XYZ file of N, CA, C and O in Angstrom:
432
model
N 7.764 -30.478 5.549
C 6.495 -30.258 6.206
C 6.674 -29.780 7.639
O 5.775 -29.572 8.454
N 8.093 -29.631 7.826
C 8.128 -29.532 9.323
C 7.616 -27.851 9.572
O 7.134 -27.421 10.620
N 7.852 -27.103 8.380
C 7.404 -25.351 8.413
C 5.915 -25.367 8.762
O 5.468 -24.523 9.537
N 5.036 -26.420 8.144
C 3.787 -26.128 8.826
C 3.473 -26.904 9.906
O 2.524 -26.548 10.605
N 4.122 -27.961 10.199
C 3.995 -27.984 11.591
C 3.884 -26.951 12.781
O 3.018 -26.743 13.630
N 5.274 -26.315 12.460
C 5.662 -25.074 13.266
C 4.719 -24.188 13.012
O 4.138 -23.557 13.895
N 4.477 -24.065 11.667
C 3.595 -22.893 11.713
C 1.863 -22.966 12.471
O 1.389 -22.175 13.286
N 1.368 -23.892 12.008
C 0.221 -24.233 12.557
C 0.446 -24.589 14.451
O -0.456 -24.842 15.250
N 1.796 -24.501 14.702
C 1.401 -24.826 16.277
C 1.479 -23.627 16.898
O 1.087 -23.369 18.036
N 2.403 -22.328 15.506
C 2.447 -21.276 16.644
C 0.567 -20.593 16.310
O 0.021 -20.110 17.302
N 0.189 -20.600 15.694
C -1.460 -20.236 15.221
C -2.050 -21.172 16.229
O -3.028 -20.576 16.681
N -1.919 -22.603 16.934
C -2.198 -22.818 18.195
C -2.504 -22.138 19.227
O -3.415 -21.595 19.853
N -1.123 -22.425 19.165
C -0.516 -21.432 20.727
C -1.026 -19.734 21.141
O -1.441 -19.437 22.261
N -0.919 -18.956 20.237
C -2.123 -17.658 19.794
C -3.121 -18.144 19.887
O -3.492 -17.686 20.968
N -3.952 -18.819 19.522
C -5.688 -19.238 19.600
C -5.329 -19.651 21.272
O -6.145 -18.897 21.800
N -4.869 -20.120 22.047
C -5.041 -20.479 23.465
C -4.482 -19.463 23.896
O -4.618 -19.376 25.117
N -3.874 -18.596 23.422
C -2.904 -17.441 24.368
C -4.559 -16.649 24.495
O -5.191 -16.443 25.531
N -4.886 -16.375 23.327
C -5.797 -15.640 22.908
C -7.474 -15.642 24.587
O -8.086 -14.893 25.349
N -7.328 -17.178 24.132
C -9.206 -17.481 24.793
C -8.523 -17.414 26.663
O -9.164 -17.189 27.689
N -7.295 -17.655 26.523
C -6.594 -17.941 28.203
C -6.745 -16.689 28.812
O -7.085 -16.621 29.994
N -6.418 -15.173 27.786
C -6.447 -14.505 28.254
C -7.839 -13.530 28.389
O -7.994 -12.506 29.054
N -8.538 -14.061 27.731
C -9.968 -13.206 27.779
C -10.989 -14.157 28.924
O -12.111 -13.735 29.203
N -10.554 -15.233 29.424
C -10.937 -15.821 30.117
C -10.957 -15.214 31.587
O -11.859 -15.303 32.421
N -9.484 -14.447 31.707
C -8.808 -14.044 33.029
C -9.701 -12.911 32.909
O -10.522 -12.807 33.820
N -9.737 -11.763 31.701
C -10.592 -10.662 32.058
C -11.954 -10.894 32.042
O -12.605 -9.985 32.557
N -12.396 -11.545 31.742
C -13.748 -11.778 31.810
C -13.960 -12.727 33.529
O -14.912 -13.421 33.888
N -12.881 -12.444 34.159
C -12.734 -13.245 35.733
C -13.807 -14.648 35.812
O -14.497 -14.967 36.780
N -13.734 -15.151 34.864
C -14.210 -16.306 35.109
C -13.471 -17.194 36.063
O -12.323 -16.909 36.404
N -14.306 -18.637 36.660
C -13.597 -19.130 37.298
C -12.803 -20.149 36.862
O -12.854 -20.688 35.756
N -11.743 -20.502 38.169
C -10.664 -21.556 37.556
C -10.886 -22.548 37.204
O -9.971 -23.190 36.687
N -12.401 -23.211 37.342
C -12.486 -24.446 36.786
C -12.662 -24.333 35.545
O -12.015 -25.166 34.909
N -13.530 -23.352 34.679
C -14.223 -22.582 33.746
C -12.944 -22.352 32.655
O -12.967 -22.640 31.459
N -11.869 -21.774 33.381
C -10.959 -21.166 32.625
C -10.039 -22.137 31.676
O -9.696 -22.038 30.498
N -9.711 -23.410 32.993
C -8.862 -24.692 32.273
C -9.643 -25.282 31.931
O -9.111 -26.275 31.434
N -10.925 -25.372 31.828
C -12.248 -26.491 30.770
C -11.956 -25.741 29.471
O -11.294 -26.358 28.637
N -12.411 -24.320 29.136
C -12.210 -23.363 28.056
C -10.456 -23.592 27.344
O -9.998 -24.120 26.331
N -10.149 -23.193 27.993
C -8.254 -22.991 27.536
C -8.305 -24.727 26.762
O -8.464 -25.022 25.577
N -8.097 -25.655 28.004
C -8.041 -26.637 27.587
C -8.891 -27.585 26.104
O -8.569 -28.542 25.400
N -9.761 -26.912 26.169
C -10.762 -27.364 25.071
C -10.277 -26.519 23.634
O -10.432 -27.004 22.513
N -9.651 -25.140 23.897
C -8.942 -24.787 22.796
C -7.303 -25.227 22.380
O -6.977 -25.400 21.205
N -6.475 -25.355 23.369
C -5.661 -26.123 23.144
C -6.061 -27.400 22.310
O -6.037 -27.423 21.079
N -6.451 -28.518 23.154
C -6.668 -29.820 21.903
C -7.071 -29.599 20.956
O -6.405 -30.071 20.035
N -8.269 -28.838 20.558
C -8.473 -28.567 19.358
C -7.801 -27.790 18.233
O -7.775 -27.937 17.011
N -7.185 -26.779 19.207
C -6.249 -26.084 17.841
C -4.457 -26.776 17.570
O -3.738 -27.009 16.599
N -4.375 -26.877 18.871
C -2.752 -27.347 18.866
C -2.890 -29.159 18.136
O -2.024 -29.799 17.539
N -4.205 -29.524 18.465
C -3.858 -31.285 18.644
C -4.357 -31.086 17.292
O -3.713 -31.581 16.368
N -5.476 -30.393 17.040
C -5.827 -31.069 15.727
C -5.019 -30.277 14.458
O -5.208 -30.623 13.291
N -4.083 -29.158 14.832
C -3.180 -28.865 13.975
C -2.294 -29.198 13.425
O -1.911 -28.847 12.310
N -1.544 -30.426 14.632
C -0.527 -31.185 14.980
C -0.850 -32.315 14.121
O -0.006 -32.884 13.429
N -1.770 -32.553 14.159
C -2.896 -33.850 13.263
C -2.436 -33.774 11.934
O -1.527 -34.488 11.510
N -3.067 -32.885 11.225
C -2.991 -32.141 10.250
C -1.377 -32.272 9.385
O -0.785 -32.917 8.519
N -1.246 -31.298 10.221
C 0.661 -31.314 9.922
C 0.993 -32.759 9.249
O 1.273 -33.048 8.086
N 0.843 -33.638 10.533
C 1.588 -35.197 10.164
C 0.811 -35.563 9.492
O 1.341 -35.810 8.408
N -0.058 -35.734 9.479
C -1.191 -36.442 8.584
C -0.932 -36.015 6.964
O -1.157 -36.837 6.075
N -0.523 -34.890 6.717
C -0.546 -34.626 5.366
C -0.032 -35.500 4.443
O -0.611 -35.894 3.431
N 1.492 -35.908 4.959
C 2.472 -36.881 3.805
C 1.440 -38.250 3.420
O 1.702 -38.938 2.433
N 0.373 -38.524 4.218
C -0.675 -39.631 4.215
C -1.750 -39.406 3.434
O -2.241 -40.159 2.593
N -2.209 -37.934 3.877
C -3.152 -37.618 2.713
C -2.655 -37.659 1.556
O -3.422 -38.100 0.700
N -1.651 -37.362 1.217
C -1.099 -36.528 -0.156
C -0.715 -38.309 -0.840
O -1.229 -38.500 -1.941
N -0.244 -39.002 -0.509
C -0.008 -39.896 -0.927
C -1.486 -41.129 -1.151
O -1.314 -42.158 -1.804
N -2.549 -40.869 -0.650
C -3.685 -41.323 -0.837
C -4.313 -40.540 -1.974
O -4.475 -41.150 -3.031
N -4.655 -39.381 -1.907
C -4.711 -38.621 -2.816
C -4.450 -38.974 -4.301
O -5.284 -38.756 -5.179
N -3.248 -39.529 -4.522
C -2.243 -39.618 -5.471
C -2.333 -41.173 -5.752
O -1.842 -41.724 -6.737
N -2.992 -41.757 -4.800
C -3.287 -43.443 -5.491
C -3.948 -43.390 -6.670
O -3.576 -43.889 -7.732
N -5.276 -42.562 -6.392
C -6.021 -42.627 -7.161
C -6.061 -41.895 -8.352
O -6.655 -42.217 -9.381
N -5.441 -40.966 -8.165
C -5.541 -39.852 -9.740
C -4.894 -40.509 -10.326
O -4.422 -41.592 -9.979
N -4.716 -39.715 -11.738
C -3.896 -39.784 -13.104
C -2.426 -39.459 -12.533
O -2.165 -38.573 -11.719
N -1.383 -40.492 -13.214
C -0.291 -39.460 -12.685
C 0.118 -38.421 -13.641
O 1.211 -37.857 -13.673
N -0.877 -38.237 -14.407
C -0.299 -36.788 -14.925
C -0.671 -35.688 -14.046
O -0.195 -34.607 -14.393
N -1.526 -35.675 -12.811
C -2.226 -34.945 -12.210
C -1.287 -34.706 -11.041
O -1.027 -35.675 -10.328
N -0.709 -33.438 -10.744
C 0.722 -32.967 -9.862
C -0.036 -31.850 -8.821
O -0.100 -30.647 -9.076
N -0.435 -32.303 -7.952
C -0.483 -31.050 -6.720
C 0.782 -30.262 -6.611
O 1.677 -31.054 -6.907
N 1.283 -29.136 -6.343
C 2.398 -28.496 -6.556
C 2.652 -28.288 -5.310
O 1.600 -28.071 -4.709
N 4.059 -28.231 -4.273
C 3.959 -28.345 -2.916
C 3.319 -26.941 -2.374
O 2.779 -27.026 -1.271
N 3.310 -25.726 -2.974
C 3.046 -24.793 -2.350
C 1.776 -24.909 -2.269
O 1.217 -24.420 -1.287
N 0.976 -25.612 -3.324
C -1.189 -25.561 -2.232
C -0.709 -26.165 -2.030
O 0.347 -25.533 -2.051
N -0.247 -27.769 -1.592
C 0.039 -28.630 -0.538
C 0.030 -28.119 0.778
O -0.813 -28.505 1.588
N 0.900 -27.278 1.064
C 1.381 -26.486 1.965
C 0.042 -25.331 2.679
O -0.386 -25.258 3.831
N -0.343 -24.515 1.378
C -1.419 -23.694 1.824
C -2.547 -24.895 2.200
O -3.168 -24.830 3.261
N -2.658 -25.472 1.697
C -3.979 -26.476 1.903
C -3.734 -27.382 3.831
O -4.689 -27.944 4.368
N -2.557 -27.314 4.399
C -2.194 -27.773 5.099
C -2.693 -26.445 6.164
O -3.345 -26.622 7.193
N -2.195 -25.025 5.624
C -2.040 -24.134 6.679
C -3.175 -23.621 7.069
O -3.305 -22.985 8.116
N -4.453 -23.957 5.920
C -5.615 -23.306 5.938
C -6.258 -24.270 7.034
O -6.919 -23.933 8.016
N -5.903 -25.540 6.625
C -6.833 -26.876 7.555
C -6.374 -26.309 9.268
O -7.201 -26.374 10.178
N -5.345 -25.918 9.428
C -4.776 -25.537 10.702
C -5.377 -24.022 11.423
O -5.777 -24.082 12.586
N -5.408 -22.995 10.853
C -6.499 -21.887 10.640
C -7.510 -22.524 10.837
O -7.813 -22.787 12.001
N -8.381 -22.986 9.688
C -9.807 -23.171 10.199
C -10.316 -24.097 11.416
O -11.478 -24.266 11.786
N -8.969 -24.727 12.007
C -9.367 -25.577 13.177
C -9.279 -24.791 14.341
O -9.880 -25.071 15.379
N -8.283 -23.466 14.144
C -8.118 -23.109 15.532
C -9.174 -21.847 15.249
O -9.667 -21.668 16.363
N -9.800 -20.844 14.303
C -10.686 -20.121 14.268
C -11.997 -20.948 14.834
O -12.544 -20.446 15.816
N -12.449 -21.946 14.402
C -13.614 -22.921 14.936
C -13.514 -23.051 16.547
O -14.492 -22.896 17.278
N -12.119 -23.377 17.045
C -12.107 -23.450 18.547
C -12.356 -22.447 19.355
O -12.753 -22.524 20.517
N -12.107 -21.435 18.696
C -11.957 -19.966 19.175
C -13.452 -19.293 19.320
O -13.961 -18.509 20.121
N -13.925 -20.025 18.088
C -15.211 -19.377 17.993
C -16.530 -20.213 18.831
O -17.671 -19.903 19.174
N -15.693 -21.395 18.932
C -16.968 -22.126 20.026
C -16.708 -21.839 21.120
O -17.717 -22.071 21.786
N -15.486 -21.240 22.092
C -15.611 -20.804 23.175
C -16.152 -19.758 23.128
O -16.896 -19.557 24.088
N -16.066 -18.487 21.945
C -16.736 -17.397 22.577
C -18.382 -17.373 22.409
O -18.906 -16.430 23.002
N -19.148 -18.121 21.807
C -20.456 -18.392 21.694
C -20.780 -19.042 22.903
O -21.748 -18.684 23.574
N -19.774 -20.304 23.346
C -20.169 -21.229 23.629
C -20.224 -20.833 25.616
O -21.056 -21.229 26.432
N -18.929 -19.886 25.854
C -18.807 -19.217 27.207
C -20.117 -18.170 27.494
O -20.728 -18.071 28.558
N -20.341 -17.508 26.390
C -22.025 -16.523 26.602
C -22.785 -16.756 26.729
O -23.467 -16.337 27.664
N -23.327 -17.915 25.519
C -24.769 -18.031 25.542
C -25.210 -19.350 25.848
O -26.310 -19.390 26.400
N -24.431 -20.861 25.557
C -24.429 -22.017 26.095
C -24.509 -22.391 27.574
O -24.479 -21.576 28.495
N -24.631 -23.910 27.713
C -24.544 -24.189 29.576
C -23.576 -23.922 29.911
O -23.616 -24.392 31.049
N -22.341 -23.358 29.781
C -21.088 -22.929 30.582
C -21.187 -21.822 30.362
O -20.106 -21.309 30.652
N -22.320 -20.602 29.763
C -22.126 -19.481 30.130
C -21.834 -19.092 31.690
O -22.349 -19.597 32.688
N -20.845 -18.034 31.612
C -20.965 -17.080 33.178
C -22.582 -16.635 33.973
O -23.404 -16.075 33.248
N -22.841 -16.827 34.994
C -23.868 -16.532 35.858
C -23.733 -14.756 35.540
O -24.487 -13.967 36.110
């Protein structure tokens, strides 16, 4: 599981490279910029990071309850891990750019 760790932190790290740098062209200010950045970081890196570890927990809860004839195969394991990591950092991404325009921390 350590591949989607890695993988989901570098899809992090892009989702904050990403909002850090449209932050700078859009010259917002510095308080503005590390509230934004920062709010995509935890959410994509922390709750990816989440994710990651959390899985061997899910998967084994999961598996209390079914049949054991019933076999998740590791590769959706895996996709099911990478997608949860995706859709956390697309969501972060997408509430700063709604959320910097048209919300109370829009730019003046």
């Amino acid at each position: 599981m350590l591949v989607t760790a890695l993988l989901n932190l570098v899809i992090g790290l892009l989702a904050t490279v990403l909002v850090f740098t449209d932050t700078l062209r859009r010259d917002l200010s510095p308080r503005t910029q590390a509230g934004w950045t920062g709010f995509v970081a935890a959410i994509s890196i922390g709750g990816s990071l989440a994710v990651a570890i959390g899985d061997d927990a899910l998967y084994r809860l999961v598996m209390r309850g079914s049949d054991p004839a019933l076999v998740v195969t590791p590769l959706a394991f895996i996709a099911g891990v990478i997608i949860a990591g995706l859709t956390l950092s697309a969501l972060a991404v997408l509430t700063y750019g709604v959320g910097s325009r048209y919300g109370p921390f829009a730019a003046a």
